[in-house]
């Protein structure tokens, strides 16, 4: 089952300086169904490919509402995506209760990245096998972030994850200026 002796847990580094468990989680994101996000100054659009694995099953939900101003699109293990979206909902509710204002998108993304990164340090945990496109608006405008299983996060104007994401990224790079003009308002 294991390729070598260095992928039995997440805290064992290979001689080449790699954490195979994290790489496996990132591979799960690459093999998941495609998710795309676009942002303008005022709006964020998230889209996913919903396809059933077989004729006997239905598709799994890949876009989740976190709060009135934040949504998430996932690629990878859907169960991990549900766990993280539930965590994000809880954080938004707690922040709203304590401060009587919506949670800034950037702060939520940092908390999510910290939670994912802890899983790369503990031998009794495994990295989340899901990539998340977090889109939302707050006082500073619209934001689109990508959180990967390693705990890194990046902000983008447009991004795609999942299977065939490279083709989608190429398309977005060629056509993004046209999209941005459509969203101006």
CSV table of C-alpha atoms in Angstrom, one decimal:
chain,number,residue,atom,x,y,z
A,1,UNK,CA,0.0,0.0,0.0
A,2,UNK,CA,2.7,2.5,0.9
A,3,UNK,CA,5.3,3.6,-1.7
A,4,UNK,CA,8.1,3.8,0.9
A,5,UNK,CA,8.9,4.1,4.6
A,6,UNK,CA,8.5,7.9,4.5
A,7,UNK,CA,4.8,8.2,3.9
A,8,UNK,CA,3.4,6.4,7.0
A,9,UNK,CA,2.8,9.7,8.9
A,10,UNK,CA,2.9,13.4,8.2
A,11,UNK,CA,5.9,14.2,10.5
A,12,UNK,CA,8.4,11.9,8.7
A,13,UNK,CA,10.5,13.8,6.2
A,14,UNK,CA,12.0,11.9,3.3
A,15,UNK,CA,15.8,12.3,2.6
A,16,UNK,CA,14.8,14.6,-0.2
A,17,UNK,CA,13.0,16.9,2.3
A,18,UNK,CA,9.5,16.0,1.3
A,19,UNK,CA,6.4,15.3,3.3
A,20,UNK,CA,4.6,12.6,1.2
A,21,UNK,CA,1.3,12.9,3.1
A,22,UNK,CA,1.0,16.5,2.2
A,23,UNK,CA,1.8,15.7,-1.4
A,24,UNK,CA,-0.9,13.1,-1.4
A,25,UNK,CA,-3.4,15.6,-0.1
A,26,UNK,CA,-2.5,18.0,-2.8
A,27,UNK,CA,-2.9,15.3,-5.4
A,28,UNK,CA,-6.4,14.7,-4.1
A,29,UNK,CA,-7.1,18.3,-4.9
A,30,UNK,CA,-5.8,17.9,-8.4
A,31,UNK,CA,-8.0,14.9,-9.0
A,32,UNK,CA,-11.1,16.5,-7.6
A,33,UNK,CA,-13.8,18.1,-9.8
A,34,UNK,CA,-13.0,21.5,-11.2
A,35,UNK,CA,-13.8,24.7,-9.3
A,36,UNK,CA,-13.4,28.2,-10.6
A,37,UNK,CA,-13.5,31.6,-9.0
A,38,UNK,CA,-13.5,35.1,-10.5
A,39,UNK,CA,-13.6,38.4,-8.6
A,40,UNK,CA,-14.2,42.1,-9.4
A,41,UNK,CA,-14.1,45.1,-7.2
A,42,UNK,CA,-17.6,44.3,-5.8
A,43,UNK,CA,-18.5,40.7,-6.7
A,44,UNK,CA,-17.1,37.2,-6.5
A,45,UNK,CA,-18.3,34.3,-8.7
A,46,UNK,CA,-17.7,30.7,-7.8
A,47,UNK,CA,-18.5,27.8,-10.1
A,48,UNK,CA,-18.0,24.0,-9.9
A,49,UNK,CA,-18.4,21.0,-12.1
A,50,UNK,CA,-21.0,18.7,-10.5
A,51,UNK,CA,-20.9,15.2,-12.0
A,52,UNK,CA,-21.9,11.9,-10.5
A,53,UNK,CA,-19.3,9.2,-10.2
A,54,UNK,CA,-21.7,6.6,-11.6
A,55,UNK,CA,-25.2,6.4,-13.1
A,56,UNK,CA,-26.5,5.1,-9.7
A,57,UNK,CA,-25.4,8.0,-7.6
A,58,UNK,CA,-26.0,11.7,-7.6
A,59,UNK,CA,-23.4,14.5,-7.6
A,60,UNK,CA,-22.0,15.8,-4.3
A,61,UNK,CA,-22.4,19.5,-3.4
A,62,UNK,CA,-19.2,21.4,-4.0
A,63,UNK,CA,-20.2,25.0,-3.2
A,64,UNK,CA,-21.1,25.9,0.4
A,65,UNK,CA,-22.5,29.1,1.9
A,66,UNK,CA,-20.4,30.0,4.9
A,67,UNK,CA,-22.0,33.4,5.9
A,68,UNK,CA,-24.1,36.0,4.1
A,69,UNK,CA,-20.9,37.5,2.7
A,70,UNK,CA,-18.7,34.4,2.2
A,71,UNK,CA,-18.9,31.3,0.1
A,72,UNK,CA,-16.6,28.3,-0.6
A,73,UNK,CA,-16.0,26.1,-3.6
A,74,UNK,CA,-14.0,22.9,-3.1
A,75,UNK,CA,-12.0,20.4,-5.0
A,76,UNK,CA,-10.8,17.2,-3.5
A,77,UNK,CA,-12.3,15.1,-0.7
A,78,UNK,CA,-15.8,16.4,-0.1
A,79,UNK,CA,-16.0,15.2,3.5
A,80,UNK,CA,-13.0,17.3,4.4
A,81,UNK,CA,-14.6,20.2,2.6
A,82,UNK,CA,-17.7,19.8,4.7
A,83,UNK,CA,-15.7,19.7,7.9
A,84,UNK,CA,-13.8,22.9,7.0
A,85,UNK,CA,-16.9,24.7,5.8
A,86,UNK,CA,-18.6,23.9,9.1
A,87,UNK,CA,-15.6,25.2,11.0
A,88,UNK,CA,-15.7,28.4,8.9
A,89,UNK,CA,-19.4,28.8,9.7
A,90,UNK,CA,-18.7,28.5,13.4
A,91,UNK,CA,-16.0,31.1,13.3
A,92,UNK,CA,-18.2,33.5,11.4
A,93,UNK,CA,-21.1,33.0,13.9
A,94,UNK,CA,-18.7,33.4,16.9
A,95,UNK,CA,-17.1,36.6,15.5
A,96,UNK,CA,-20.6,38.1,14.7
A,97,UNK,CA,-21.8,37.3,18.2
A,98,UNK,CA,-18.8,38.8,19.9
A,99,UNK,CA,-18.2,41.9,17.6
A,100,UNK,CA,-21.6,42.4,16.1
A,101,UNK,CA,-20.1,42.8,12.6
A,102,UNK,CA,-19.3,40.3,9.9
A,103,UNK,CA,-15.9,38.5,10.0
A,104,UNK,CA,-13.4,40.0,7.5
A,105,UNK,CA,-12.7,37.5,4.7
A,106,UNK,CA,-8.9,37.7,5.1
A,107,UNK,CA,-9.1,37.0,8.8
A,108,UNK,CA,-11.2,33.9,8.2
A,109,UNK,CA,-8.8,32.6,5.5
A,110,UNK,CA,-5.8,33.0,7.9
A,111,UNK,CA,-7.7,31.0,10.6
A,112,UNK,CA,-8.5,28.3,8.0
A,113,UNK,CA,-4.9,28.2,6.9
A,114,UNK,CA,-3.7,27.8,10.5
A,115,UNK,CA,-6.1,24.9,11.0
A,116,UNK,CA,-4.9,23.2,7.9
A,117,UNK,CA,-1.2,23.8,8.7
A,118,UNK,CA,-1.5,22.2,12.1
A,119,UNK,CA,-2.4,19.0,10.4
A,120,UNK,CA,1.1,19.0,8.8
A,121,UNK,CA,2.7,19.0,12.3
A,122,UNK,CA,0.9,16.3,14.2
A,123,UNK,CA,1.6,12.6,13.6
A,124,UNK,CA,-1.9,11.6,14.7
A,125,UNK,CA,-3.6,13.8,12.1
A,126,UNK,CA,-3.6,13.8,8.4
A,127,UNK,CA,-3.7,16.8,6.1
A,128,UNK,CA,-7.1,17.8,4.8
A,129,UNK,CA,-7.3,16.5,1.2
A,130,UNK,CA,-9.3,19.4,-0.1
A,131,UNK,CA,-8.5,22.8,-1.7
A,132,UNK,CA,-10.9,25.6,-1.0
A,133,UNK,CA,-11.6,28.7,-3.1
A,134,UNK,CA,-13.0,31.2,-0.6
A,135,UNK,CA,-14.9,34.1,-2.1
A,136,UNK,CA,-16.4,36.9,-0.2
A,137,UNK,CA,-16.9,40.6,0.3
A,138,UNK,CA,-16.2,42.9,3.2
A,139,UNK,CA,-15.5,46.6,3.9
A,140,UNK,CA,-12.3,46.5,1.7
A,141,UNK,CA,-14.1,45.0,-1.3
A,142,UNK,CA,-14.3,41.6,-2.9
A,143,UNK,CA,-11.7,38.8,-2.2
A,144,UNK,CA,-10.9,35.5,-3.7
A,145,UNK,CA,-8.5,33.2,-1.8
A,146,UNK,CA,-7.2,29.7,-2.5
A,147,UNK,CA,-6.4,27.6,0.6
A,148,UNK,CA,-4.3,24.5,-0.1
A,149,UNK,CA,-3.8,21.4,2.1
A,150,UNK,CA,-0.3,22.5,3.2
A,151,UNK,CA,-1.7,25.5,5.0
A,152,UNK,CA,-0.7,28.1,2.4
A,153,UNK,CA,-3.2,30.6,1.1
A,154,UNK,CA,-3.0,33.0,-1.8
A,155,UNK,CA,-5.3,35.8,-3.0
A,156,UNK,CA,-6.2,35.9,-6.7
A,157,UNK,CA,-8.3,37.8,-9.3
A,158,UNK,CA,-9.3,34.6,-10.9
A,159,UNK,CA,-8.2,31.0,-10.2
A,160,UNK,CA,-9.1,27.4,-10.9
A,161,UNK,CA,-8.5,24.2,-9.0
A,162,UNK,CA,-9.2,20.5,-9.5
A,163,UNK,CA,-9.1,18.3,-12.6
A,164,UNK,CA,-8.4,20.2,-15.9
A,165,UNK,CA,-7.6,23.3,-13.9
A,166,UNK,CA,-4.6,24.1,-16.0
A,167,UNK,CA,-6.8,24.5,-19.1
A,168,UNK,CA,-9.2,26.7,-17.1
A,169,UNK,CA,-6.3,28.8,-15.8
A,170,UNK,CA,-5.0,29.3,-19.3
A,171,UNK,CA,-8.4,30.4,-20.5
A,172,UNK,CA,-8.8,32.8,-17.5
A,173,UNK,CA,-5.4,34.3,-18.2
A,174,UNK,CA,-6.3,35.0,-21.9
A,175,UNK,CA,-9.8,36.3,-21.2
A,176,UNK,CA,-9.6,37.8,-17.7
A,177,UNK,CA,-9.5,41.4,-18.9
A,178,UNK,CA,-12.8,40.9,-20.7
A,179,UNK,CA,-14.4,39.5,-17.5
A,180,UNK,CA,-13.1,42.3,-15.4
A,181,UNK,CA,-14.6,44.9,-17.7
A,182,UNK,CA,-18.0,43.1,-17.5
A,183,UNK,CA,-18.0,43.2,-13.7
A,184,UNK,CA,-17.1,46.9,-13.4
A,185,UNK,CA,-20.0,48.8,-12.0
